[in-house]
Amino acid sequence: MTFWARTYDFLQGDSRTSSLVRVAFSVAVVLLIWEILTATVVTNRLLLVPPLEVLAALGRELANGNVWTNGVATGVALLVSFPVAVFIGVAGGLILASNRLFSLTAGPMLMALYSVPVVALAPLFIAWLGLGFASKFVIVSLVAVFPVLVTTEVGLRATDKALVDAARSFNANGWQIFTTVTLPYALPYVVSGIRVAWARALVGIVVAEFFGSFAGFGFAILAAGQTFDTATLLAYVILLGAMGVVGSLVFESAERRLAPWRHE
């Protein structure tokens, strides 16, 4: 096998090293394209600045402590609201999957709520709950709960009937079938939903901090945009992107541990 063939097979692998290498490669490609764009196409620094200027702005924000202040505000809201959204989503998916009538009745309303843009509701929640943590908690929970709920229901309903029949042939009761067949089969779906929910939670926290916060990454992005500080704005956007990538890798690793047969 040639070097390029081995490299291609390695990059397609499911190992943690392969995932990190793919992420590093994609980041390098984006940075290269970004540098070329700022040097040849978008020369207006109000629109786009080179990566090194963004790195310098990030260094300044780290030095003056703004990153830590804003990071704590954003991180606390996410660490509290995201697990709550996951719990509600999984519980709701279990209820919908176990009761077809309830699923058919509540499904259209849930889809309507899922389709409503969070930007449209954010001012309402802030008017009801005020500025600060409460409004951020509700907004993030609302945008993150639906992907988990939907994928949990789909995963539970998608369980292979042959596996369920095999468990019943060994006199397994309902609880045993759920814990040994249905739930393990649905776990990859649930984790996929959590990965999507994490990305939506990051969007939700930024929207919430745009409208109703005096600290946080969203607040910093809004402040930088109002002063046309493009480098600082992009620095915080990159931090949010990094949080998204790290979260995705963590949940991917969790799926590999919880459902190893999917990667064999």
PDB file of C-alpha atoms in Angstrom:
ATOM      1  CA  MET A   1       0.000   0.000   0.000  1.00  0.00           C
ATOM      2  CA  THR A   2       1.381   3.415  -0.949  1.00  0.00           C
ATOM      3  CA  PHE A   3       2.005   6.275   1.471  1.00  0.00           C
ATOM      4  CA  TRP A   4      -0.965   8.262   0.113  1.00  0.00           C
ATOM      5  CA  ALA A   5      -3.269   5.256   0.379  1.00  0.00           C
ATOM      6  CA  ARG A   6      -2.232   4.683   4.006  1.00  0.00           C
ATOM      7  CA  THR A   7      -2.717   8.383   4.746  1.00  0.00           C
ATOM      8  CA  TYR A   8      -6.166   8.338   3.149  1.00  0.00           C
ATOM      9  CA  ASP A   9      -7.195   5.274   5.167  1.00  0.00           C
ATOM     10  CA  PHE A  10      -5.853   6.877   8.353  1.00  0.00           C
ATOM     11  CA  LEU A  11      -7.819  10.091   7.794  1.00  0.00           C
ATOM     12  CA  GLN A  12     -10.994   8.063   7.260  1.00  0.00           C
ATOM     13  CA  GLY A  13     -10.488   6.234  10.556  1.00  0.00           C
ATOM     14  CA  ASP A  14     -12.599   6.589  13.692  1.00  0.00           C
ATOM     15  CA  SER A  15      -9.703   6.940  16.121  1.00  0.00           C
ATOM     16  CA  ARG A  16      -9.226  10.018  18.274  1.00  0.00           C
ATOM     17  CA  THR A  17      -5.923  10.765  16.526  1.00  0.00           C
ATOM     18  CA  SER A  18      -7.607  10.675  13.123  1.00  0.00           C
ATOM     19  CA  SER A  19     -10.259  13.104  14.336  1.00  0.00           C
ATOM     20  CA  LEU A  20      -7.654  15.529  15.670  1.00  0.00           C
ATOM     21  CA  VAL A  21      -5.627  15.363  12.468  1.00  0.00           C
ATOM     22  CA  ARG A  22      -8.730  16.052  10.366  1.00  0.00           C
ATOM     23  CA  VAL A  23      -9.594  19.052  12.526  1.00  0.00           C
ATOM     24  CA  ALA A  24      -6.028  20.392  12.338  1.00  0.00           C
ATOM     25  CA  PHE A  25      -5.963  19.957   8.558  1.00  0.00           C
ATOM     26  CA  SER A  26      -9.295  21.735   8.062  1.00  0.00           C
ATOM     27  CA  VAL A  27      -8.186  24.615  10.318  1.00  0.00           C
ATOM     28  CA  ALA A  28      -4.956  24.976   8.344  1.00  0.00           C
ATOM     29  CA  VAL A  29      -6.854  25.078   5.037  1.00  0.00           C
ATOM     30  CA  VAL A  30      -9.285  27.714   6.360  1.00  0.00           C
ATOM     31  CA  LEU A  31      -6.423  29.876   7.659  1.00  0.00           C
ATOM     32  CA  LEU A  32      -4.620  29.644   4.323  1.00  0.00           C
ATOM     33  CA  ILE A  33      -7.723  30.641   2.355  1.00  0.00           C
ATOM     34  CA  TRP A  34      -8.409  33.413   4.867  1.00  0.00           C
ATOM     35  CA  GLU A  35      -4.879  34.819   4.476  1.00  0.00           C
ATOM     36  CA  ILE A  36      -5.110  34.718   0.683  1.00  0.00           C
ATOM     37  CA  LEU A  37      -8.494  36.482   0.724  1.00  0.00           C
ATOM     38  CA  THR A  38      -7.282  39.318   2.945  1.00  0.00           C
ATOM     39  CA  ALA A  39      -4.164  39.758   0.787  1.00  0.00           C
ATOM     40  CA  THR A  40      -5.822  39.705  -2.626  1.00  0.00           C
ATOM     41  CA  VAL A  41      -9.614  40.078  -2.562  1.00  0.00           C
ATOM     42  CA  VAL A  42     -10.940  41.708   0.627  1.00  0.00           C
ATOM     43  CA  THR A  43      -8.418  44.423   1.420  1.00  0.00           C
ATOM     44  CA  ASN A  44     -10.833  46.612   3.420  1.00  0.00           C
ATOM     45  CA  ARG A  45      -9.913  46.000   7.071  1.00  0.00           C
ATOM     46  CA  LEU A  46     -13.410  46.951   8.212  1.00  0.00           C
ATOM     47  CA  LEU A  47     -14.715  43.861   6.437  1.00  0.00           C
ATOM     48  CA  LEU A  48     -11.986  41.309   7.066  1.00  0.00           C
ATOM     49  CA  VAL A  49      -8.576  41.300   8.737  1.00  0.00           C
ATOM     50  CA  PRO A  50      -5.709  38.775   8.408  1.00  0.00           C
ATOM     51  CA  PRO A  51      -5.471  35.897  10.893  1.00  0.00           C
ATOM     52  CA  LEU A  52      -2.401  37.394  12.584  1.00  0.00           C
ATOM     53  CA  GLU A  53      -4.312  40.578  13.438  1.00  0.00           C
ATOM     54  CA  VAL A  54      -7.114  38.479  14.935  1.00  0.00           C
ATOM     55  CA  LEU A  55      -4.526  36.564  16.960  1.00  0.00           C
ATOM     56  CA  ALA A  56      -3.083  39.864  18.200  1.00  0.00           C
ATOM     57  CA  ALA A  57      -6.545  41.073  19.197  1.00  0.00           C
ATOM     58  CA  LEU A  58      -7.153  37.823  21.048  1.00  0.00           C
ATOM     59  CA  GLY A  59      -3.855  38.314  22.877  1.00  0.00           C
ATOM     60  CA  ARG A  60      -4.926  41.796  23.958  1.00  0.00           C
ATOM     61  CA  GLU A  61      -8.276  40.520  25.196  1.00  0.00           C
ATOM     62  CA  LEU A  62      -6.518  37.791  27.164  1.00  0.00           C
ATOM     63  CA  ALA A  63      -4.049  40.269  28.636  1.00  0.00           C
ATOM     64  CA  ASN A  64      -6.692  42.723  29.844  1.00  0.00           C
ATOM     65  CA  GLY A  65      -8.874  39.965  31.263  1.00  0.00           C
ATOM     66  CA  ASN A  66     -11.887  40.496  29.015  1.00  0.00           C
ATOM     67  CA  VAL A  67     -11.784  36.950  27.661  1.00  0.00           C
ATOM     68  CA  TRP A  68     -11.933  35.490  31.173  1.00  0.00           C
ATOM     69  CA  THR A  69     -14.762  37.794  32.277  1.00  0.00           C
ATOM     70  CA  ASN A  70     -16.835  37.130  29.190  1.00  0.00           C
ATOM     71  CA  GLY A  71     -15.904  33.457  29.166  1.00  0.00           C
ATOM     72  CA  VAL A  72     -17.174  32.939  32.709  1.00  0.00           C
ATOM     73  CA  ALA A  73     -20.485  34.650  31.892  1.00  0.00           C
ATOM     74  CA  THR A  74     -21.005  32.542  28.773  1.00  0.00           C
ATOM     75  CA  GLY A  75     -19.626  29.332  30.264  1.00  0.00           C
ATOM     76  CA  VAL A  76     -21.771  29.377  33.407  1.00  0.00           C
ATOM     77  CA  ALA A  77     -24.936  29.914  31.381  1.00  0.00           C
ATOM     78  CA  LEU A  78     -24.037  27.052  29.041  1.00  0.00           C
ATOM     79  CA  LEU A  79     -22.961  24.645  31.789  1.00  0.00           C
ATOM     80  CA  VAL A  80     -26.253  25.109  33.614  1.00  0.00           C
ATOM     81  CA  SER A  81     -28.739  25.344  30.747  1.00  0.00           C
ATOM     82  CA  PHE A  82     -27.301  22.771  28.315  1.00  0.00           C
ATOM     83  CA  PRO A  83     -27.505  19.721  30.652  1.00  0.00           C
ATOM     84  CA  VAL A  84     -31.062  20.739  31.554  1.00  0.00           C
ATOM     85  CA  ALA A  85     -31.953  20.898  27.847  1.00  0.00           C
ATOM     86  CA  VAL A  86     -30.398  17.468  27.253  1.00  0.00           C
ATOM     87  CA  PHE A  87     -32.295  15.946  30.182  1.00  0.00           C
ATOM     88  CA  ILE A  88     -35.616  17.412  29.061  1.00  0.00           C
ATOM     89  CA  GLY A  89     -34.952  16.375  25.456  1.00  0.00           C
ATOM     90  CA  VAL A  90     -34.150  12.769  26.358  1.00  0.00           C
ATOM     91  CA  ALA A  91     -37.127  12.529  28.723  1.00  0.00           C
ATOM     92  CA  GLY A  92     -39.438  14.066  26.141  1.00  0.00           C
ATOM     93  CA  GLY A  93     -38.164  11.708  23.457  1.00  0.00           C
ATOM     94  CA  LEU A  94     -38.828   8.722  25.710  1.00  0.00           C
ATOM     95  CA  ILE A  95     -42.392   9.893  26.336  1.00  0.00           C
ATOM     96  CA  LEU A  96     -43.077  10.541  22.643  1.00  0.00           C
ATOM     97  CA  ALA A  97     -41.613   7.181  21.608  1.00  0.00           C
ATOM     98  CA  SER A  98     -43.619   5.264  24.211  1.00  0.00           C
ATOM     99  CA  ASN A  99     -47.003   6.822  23.379  1.00  0.00           C
ATOM    100  CA  ARG A 100     -47.972   7.068  19.724  1.00  0.00           C
ATOM    101  CA  LEU A 101     -51.162   9.061  20.385  1.00  0.00           C
ATOM    102  CA  PHE A 102     -49.268  11.638  22.420  1.00  0.00           C
ATOM    103  CA  SER A 103     -46.614  11.837  19.698  1.00  0.00           C
ATOM    104  CA  LEU A 104     -49.197  12.436  16.981  1.00  0.00           C
ATOM    105  CA  THR A 105     -50.958  15.053  19.115  1.00  0.00           C
ATOM    106  CA  ALA A 106     -47.961  16.971  20.394  1.00  0.00           C
ATOM    107  CA  GLY A 107     -45.755  16.536  17.308  1.00  0.00           C
ATOM    108  CA  PRO A 108     -47.176  19.417  15.225  1.00  0.00           C
ATOM    109  CA  MET A 109     -46.955  21.870  18.131  1.00  0.00           C
ATOM    110  CA  LEU A 110     -43.382  20.848  18.918  1.00  0.00           C
ATOM    111  CA  MET A 111     -42.436  21.258  15.258  1.00  0.00           C
ATOM    112  CA  ALA A 112     -44.021  24.721  15.230  1.00  0.00           C
ATOM    113  CA  LEU A 113     -41.981  25.726  18.285  1.00  0.00           C
ATOM    114  CA  TYR A 114     -38.837  24.248  16.732  1.00  0.00           C
ATOM    115  CA  SER A 115     -39.377  26.303  13.586  1.00  0.00           C
ATOM    116  CA  VAL A 116     -39.723  29.646  15.356  1.00  0.00           C
ATOM    117  CA  PRO A 117     -36.455  31.660  15.120  1.00  0.00           C
ATOM    118  CA  VAL A 118     -34.978  32.277  18.549  1.00  0.00           C
ATOM    119  CA  VAL A 119     -34.226  35.878  17.542  1.00  0.00           C
ATOM    120  CA  ALA A 120     -37.959  36.503  17.389  1.00  0.00           C
ATOM    121  CA  LEU A 121     -38.531  35.241  20.940  1.00  0.00           C
ATOM    122  CA  ALA A 122     -35.397  36.566  22.660  1.00  0.00           C
ATOM    123  CA  PRO A 123     -36.767  40.093  23.306  1.00  0.00           C
ATOM    124  CA  LEU A 124     -39.904  38.556  24.846  1.00  0.00           C
ATOM    125  CA  PHE A 125     -37.966  36.376  27.273  1.00  0.00           C
ATOM    126  CA  ILE A 126     -35.764  39.303  28.232  1.00  0.00           C
ATOM    127  CA  ALA A 127     -38.848  41.475  28.842  1.00  0.00           C
ATOM    128  CA  TRP A 128     -40.340  38.732  31.033  1.00  0.00           C
ATOM    129  CA  LEU A 129     -37.203  37.629  32.875  1.00  0.00           C
ATOM    130  CA  GLY A 130     -34.988  40.687  32.720  1.00  0.00           C
ATOM    131  CA  LEU A 131     -31.339  41.016  31.807  1.00  0.00           C
ATOM    132  CA  GLY A 132     -28.904  38.393  33.012  1.00  0.00           C
ATOM    133  CA  PHE A 133     -28.812  34.678  33.701  1.00  0.00           C
ATOM    134  CA  ALA A 134     -32.528  33.784  33.714  1.00  0.00           C
ATOM    135  CA  SER A 135     -33.240  34.923  30.174  1.00  0.00           C
ATOM    136  CA  LYS A 136     -30.063  33.266  28.868  1.00  0.00           C
ATOM    137  CA  PHE A 137     -30.989  30.020  30.617  1.00  0.00           C
ATOM    138  CA  VAL A 138     -34.439  29.896  29.009  1.00  0.00           C
ATOM    139  CA  ILE A 139     -33.240  30.854  25.514  1.00  0.00           C
ATOM    140  CA  VAL A 140     -30.378  28.339  25.451  1.00  0.00           C
ATOM    141  CA  SER A 141     -32.559  25.574  26.881  1.00  0.00           C
ATOM    142  CA  LEU A 142     -35.269  26.273  24.323  1.00  0.00           C
ATOM    143  CA  VAL A 143     -33.008  26.156  21.274  1.00  0.00           C
ATOM    144  CA  ALA A 144     -31.043  23.116  22.469  1.00  0.00           C
ATOM    145  CA  VAL A 145     -33.848  20.844  23.622  1.00  0.00           C
ATOM    146  CA  PHE A 146     -35.494  20.047  20.291  1.00  0.00           C
ATOM    147  CA  PRO A 147     -32.618  18.288  18.474  1.00  0.00           C
ATOM    148  CA  VAL A 148     -32.190  15.951  21.451  1.00  0.00           C
ATOM    149  CA  LEU A 149     -35.912  15.327  21.723  1.00  0.00           C
ATOM    150  CA  VAL A 150     -36.344  14.521  18.029  1.00  0.00           C
ATOM    151  CA  THR A 151     -33.302  12.255  17.699  1.00  0.00           C
ATOM    152  CA  THR A 152     -34.158  10.405  20.910  1.00  0.00           C
ATOM    153  CA  GLU A 153     -37.651   9.635  19.640  1.00  0.00           C
ATOM    154  CA  VAL A 154     -36.357   8.607  16.213  1.00  0.00           C
ATOM    155  CA  GLY A 155     -33.650   6.407  17.715  1.00  0.00           C
ATOM    156  CA  LEU A 156     -36.052   4.613  20.033  1.00  0.00           C
ATOM    157  CA  ARG A 157     -38.560   4.024  17.246  1.00  0.00           C
ATOM    158  CA  ALA A 158     -35.829   2.819  14.864  1.00  0.00           C
ATOM    159  CA  THR A 159     -34.825  -0.129  17.043  1.00  0.00           C
ATOM    160  CA  ASP A 160     -34.489  -3.313  14.993  1.00  0.00           C
ATOM    161  CA  LYS A 161     -37.635  -5.391  15.628  1.00  0.00           C
ATOM    162  CA  ALA A 162     -35.637  -8.582  15.189  1.00  0.00           C
ATOM    163  CA  LEU A 163     -33.519  -7.662  18.205  1.00  0.00           C
ATOM    164  CA  VAL A 164     -36.622  -6.966  20.287  1.00  0.00           C
ATOM    165  CA  ASP A 165     -38.177 -10.292  19.234  1.00  0.00           C
ATOM    166  CA  ALA A 166     -34.926 -12.094  20.095  1.00  0.00           C
ATOM    167  CA  ALA A 167     -34.956 -10.547  23.586  1.00  0.00           C
ATOM    168  CA  ARG A 168     -38.573 -11.541  24.078  1.00  0.00           C
ATOM    169  CA  SER A 169     -37.760 -15.097  23.043  1.00  0.00           C
ATOM    170  CA  PHE A 170     -35.472 -15.220  26.094  1.00  0.00           C
ATOM    171  CA  ASN A 171     -38.376 -14.058  28.307  1.00  0.00           C
ATOM    172  CA  ALA A 172     -37.003 -10.535  28.762  1.00  0.00           C
ATOM    173  CA  ASN A 173     -39.491  -8.134  30.324  1.00  0.00           C
ATOM    174  CA  GLY A 174     -40.183  -4.591  29.100  1.00  0.00           C
ATOM    175  CA  TRP A 175     -37.556  -2.963  31.298  1.00  0.00           C
ATOM    176  CA  GLN A 176     -34.897  -5.475  30.275  1.00  0.00           C
ATOM    177  CA  ILE A 177     -35.711  -4.948  26.600  1.00  0.00           C
ATOM    178  CA  PHE A 178     -35.434  -1.195  27.067  1.00  0.00           C
ATOM    179  CA  THR A 179     -32.101  -1.266  28.928  1.00  0.00           C
ATOM    180  CA  THR A 180     -30.385  -3.969  26.854  1.00  0.00           C
ATOM    181  CA  VAL A 181     -31.828  -3.454  23.359  1.00  0.00           C
ATOM    182  CA  THR A 182     -33.805  -0.269  22.756  1.00  0.00           C
ATOM    183  CA  LEU A 183     -31.673   2.226  24.665  1.00  0.00           C
ATOM    184  CA  PRO A 184     -28.282   0.975  23.407  1.00  0.00           C
ATOM    185  CA  TYR A 185     -29.640   0.983  19.850  1.00  0.00           C
ATOM    186  CA  ALA A 186     -30.843   4.589  20.265  1.00  0.00           C
ATOM    187  CA  LEU A 187     -27.670   5.918  21.916  1.00  0.00           C
ATOM    188  CA  PRO A 188     -25.913   6.938  18.660  1.00  0.00           C
ATOM    189  CA  TYR A 189     -29.019   8.884  17.654  1.00  0.00           C
ATOM    190  CA  VAL A 190     -29.170  10.585  21.058  1.00  0.00           C
ATOM    191  CA  VAL A 191     -25.492  11.571  20.947  1.00  0.00           C
ATOM    192  CA  SER A 192     -25.915  12.914  17.409  1.00  0.00           C
ATOM    193  CA  GLY A 193     -28.782  15.029  18.676  1.00  0.00           C
ATOM    194  CA  ILE A 194     -26.668  16.293  21.564  1.00  0.00           C
ATOM    195  CA  ARG A 195     -23.922  17.329  19.127  1.00  0.00           C
ATOM    196  CA  VAL A 196     -26.427  19.325  17.086  1.00  0.00           C
ATOM    197  CA  ALA A 197     -27.923  20.762  20.271  1.00  0.00           C
ATOM    198  CA  TRP A 198     -24.478  21.957  21.413  1.00  0.00           C
ATOM    199  CA  ALA A 199     -24.047  23.930  18.196  1.00  0.00           C
ATOM    200  CA  ARG A 200     -27.514  25.431  18.577  1.00  0.00           C
ATOM    201  CA  ALA A 201     -26.801  26.248  22.233  1.00  0.00           C
ATOM    202  CA  LEU A 202     -23.796  28.320  21.168  1.00  0.00           C
ATOM    203  CA  VAL A 203     -25.990  30.229  18.736  1.00  0.00           C
ATOM    204  CA  GLY A 204     -28.632  30.672  21.426  1.00  0.00           C
ATOM    205  CA  ILE A 205     -26.204  32.041  24.004  1.00  0.00           C
ATOM    206  CA  VAL A 206     -24.878  34.609  21.524  1.00  0.00           C
ATOM    207  CA  VAL A 207     -28.409  35.753  20.666  1.00  0.00           C
ATOM    208  CA  ALA A 208     -29.305  35.973  24.347  1.00  0.00           C
ATOM    209  CA  GLU A 209     -26.198  38.029  25.108  1.00  0.00           C
ATOM    210  CA  PHE A 210     -26.865  40.315  22.166  1.00  0.00           C
ATOM    211  CA  PHE A 211     -30.170  41.362  23.689  1.00  0.00           C
ATOM    212  CA  GLY A 212     -29.869  40.905  27.425  1.00  0.00           C
ATOM    213  CA  SER A 213     -26.419  40.779  28.947  1.00  0.00           C
ATOM    214  CA  PHE A 214     -23.607  42.985  30.153  1.00  0.00           C
ATOM    215  CA  ALA A 215     -20.955  40.286  29.751  1.00  0.00           C
ATOM    216  CA  GLY A 216     -20.314  37.234  27.629  1.00  0.00           C
ATOM    217  CA  PHE A 217     -18.962  36.361  24.204  1.00  0.00           C
ATOM    218  CA  GLY A 218     -22.128  37.574  22.494  1.00  0.00           C
ATOM    219  CA  PHE A 219     -21.935  40.891  24.349  1.00  0.00           C
ATOM    220  CA  ALA A 220     -18.271  41.261  23.344  1.00  0.00           C
ATOM    221  CA  ILE A 221     -19.083  40.524  19.677  1.00  0.00           C
ATOM    222  CA  LEU A 222     -21.859  43.122  19.712  1.00  0.00           C
ATOM    223  CA  ALA A 223     -19.608  45.729  21.365  1.00  0.00           C
ATOM    224  CA  ALA A 224     -16.793  45.088  18.875  1.00  0.00           C
ATOM    225  CA  GLY A 225     -19.214  45.341  15.956  1.00  0.00           C
ATOM    226  CA  GLN A 226     -20.548  48.680  17.175  1.00  0.00           C
ATOM    227  CA  THR A 227     -17.012  50.108  17.262  1.00  0.00           C
ATOM    228  CA  PHE A 228     -15.994  48.467  13.940  1.00  0.00           C
ATOM    229  CA  ASP A 229     -13.284  46.483  15.728  1.00  0.00           C
ATOM    230  CA  THR A 230     -13.305  43.611  13.247  1.00  0.00           C
ATOM    231  CA  ALA A 231     -10.236  41.882  14.685  1.00  0.00           C
ATOM    232  CA  THR A 232     -11.733  41.619  18.181  1.00  0.00           C
ATOM    233  CA  LEU A 233     -15.097  40.571  16.780  1.00  0.00           C
ATOM    234  CA  LEU A 234     -13.490  37.731  14.809  1.00  0.00           C
ATOM    235  CA  ALA A 235     -11.394  36.737  17.825  1.00  0.00           C
ATOM    236  CA  TYR A 236     -14.532  36.023  19.850  1.00  0.00           C
ATOM    237  CA  VAL A 237     -16.178  34.306  16.879  1.00  0.00           C
ATOM    238  CA  ILE A 238     -13.146  32.003  16.659  1.00  0.00           C
ATOM    239  CA  LEU A 239     -13.408  31.241  20.382  1.00  0.00           C
ATOM    240  CA  LEU A 240     -17.034  30.228  19.891  1.00  0.00           C
ATOM    241  CA  GLY A 241     -16.037  28.099  16.920  1.00  0.00           C
ATOM    242  CA  ALA A 242     -13.357  26.425  19.018  1.00  0.00           C
ATOM    243  CA  MET A 243     -15.937  25.682  21.704  1.00  0.00           C
ATOM    244  CA  GLY A 244     -18.122  24.097  19.038  1.00  0.00           C
ATOM    245  CA  VAL A 245     -15.293  21.906  17.734  1.00  0.00           C
ATOM    246  CA  VAL A 246     -14.195  20.809  21.210  1.00  0.00           C
ATOM    247  CA  GLY A 247     -17.765  19.973  22.172  1.00  0.00           C
ATOM    248  CA  SER A 248     -18.261  17.963  18.992  1.00  0.00           C
ATOM    249  CA  LEU A 249     -15.062  15.984  19.621  1.00  0.00           C
ATOM    250  CA  VAL A 250     -16.065  15.295  23.234  1.00  0.00           C
ATOM    251  CA  PHE A 251     -19.496  14.008  22.222  1.00  0.00           C
ATOM    252  CA  GLU A 252     -17.974  11.972  19.393  1.00  0.00           C
ATOM    253  CA  SER A 253     -15.633  10.364  21.908  1.00  0.00           C
ATOM    254  CA  ALA A 254     -18.586   9.702  24.222  1.00  0.00           C
ATOM    255  CA  GLU A 255     -20.464   7.993  21.393  1.00  0.00           C
ATOM    256  CA  ARG A 256     -17.413   5.835  20.669  1.00  0.00           C
ATOM    257  CA  ARG A 257     -17.376   4.691  24.298  1.00  0.00           C
ATOM    258  CA  LEU A 258     -21.137   4.212  24.661  1.00  0.00           C
ATOM    259  CA  ALA A 259     -21.687   2.541  21.289  1.00  0.00           C
ATOM    260  CA  PRO A 260     -18.364   0.970  20.257  1.00  0.00           C
ATOM    261  CA  TRP A 261     -20.078  -1.395  17.798  1.00  0.00           C
ATOM    262  CA  ARG A 262     -20.826   1.601  15.559  1.00  0.00           C
ATOM    263  CA  HIS A 263     -17.077   2.079  14.963  1.00  0.00           C
ATOM    264  CA  GLU A 264     -15.952  -1.490  14.520  1.00  0.00           C
TER     265      GLU A 264
END
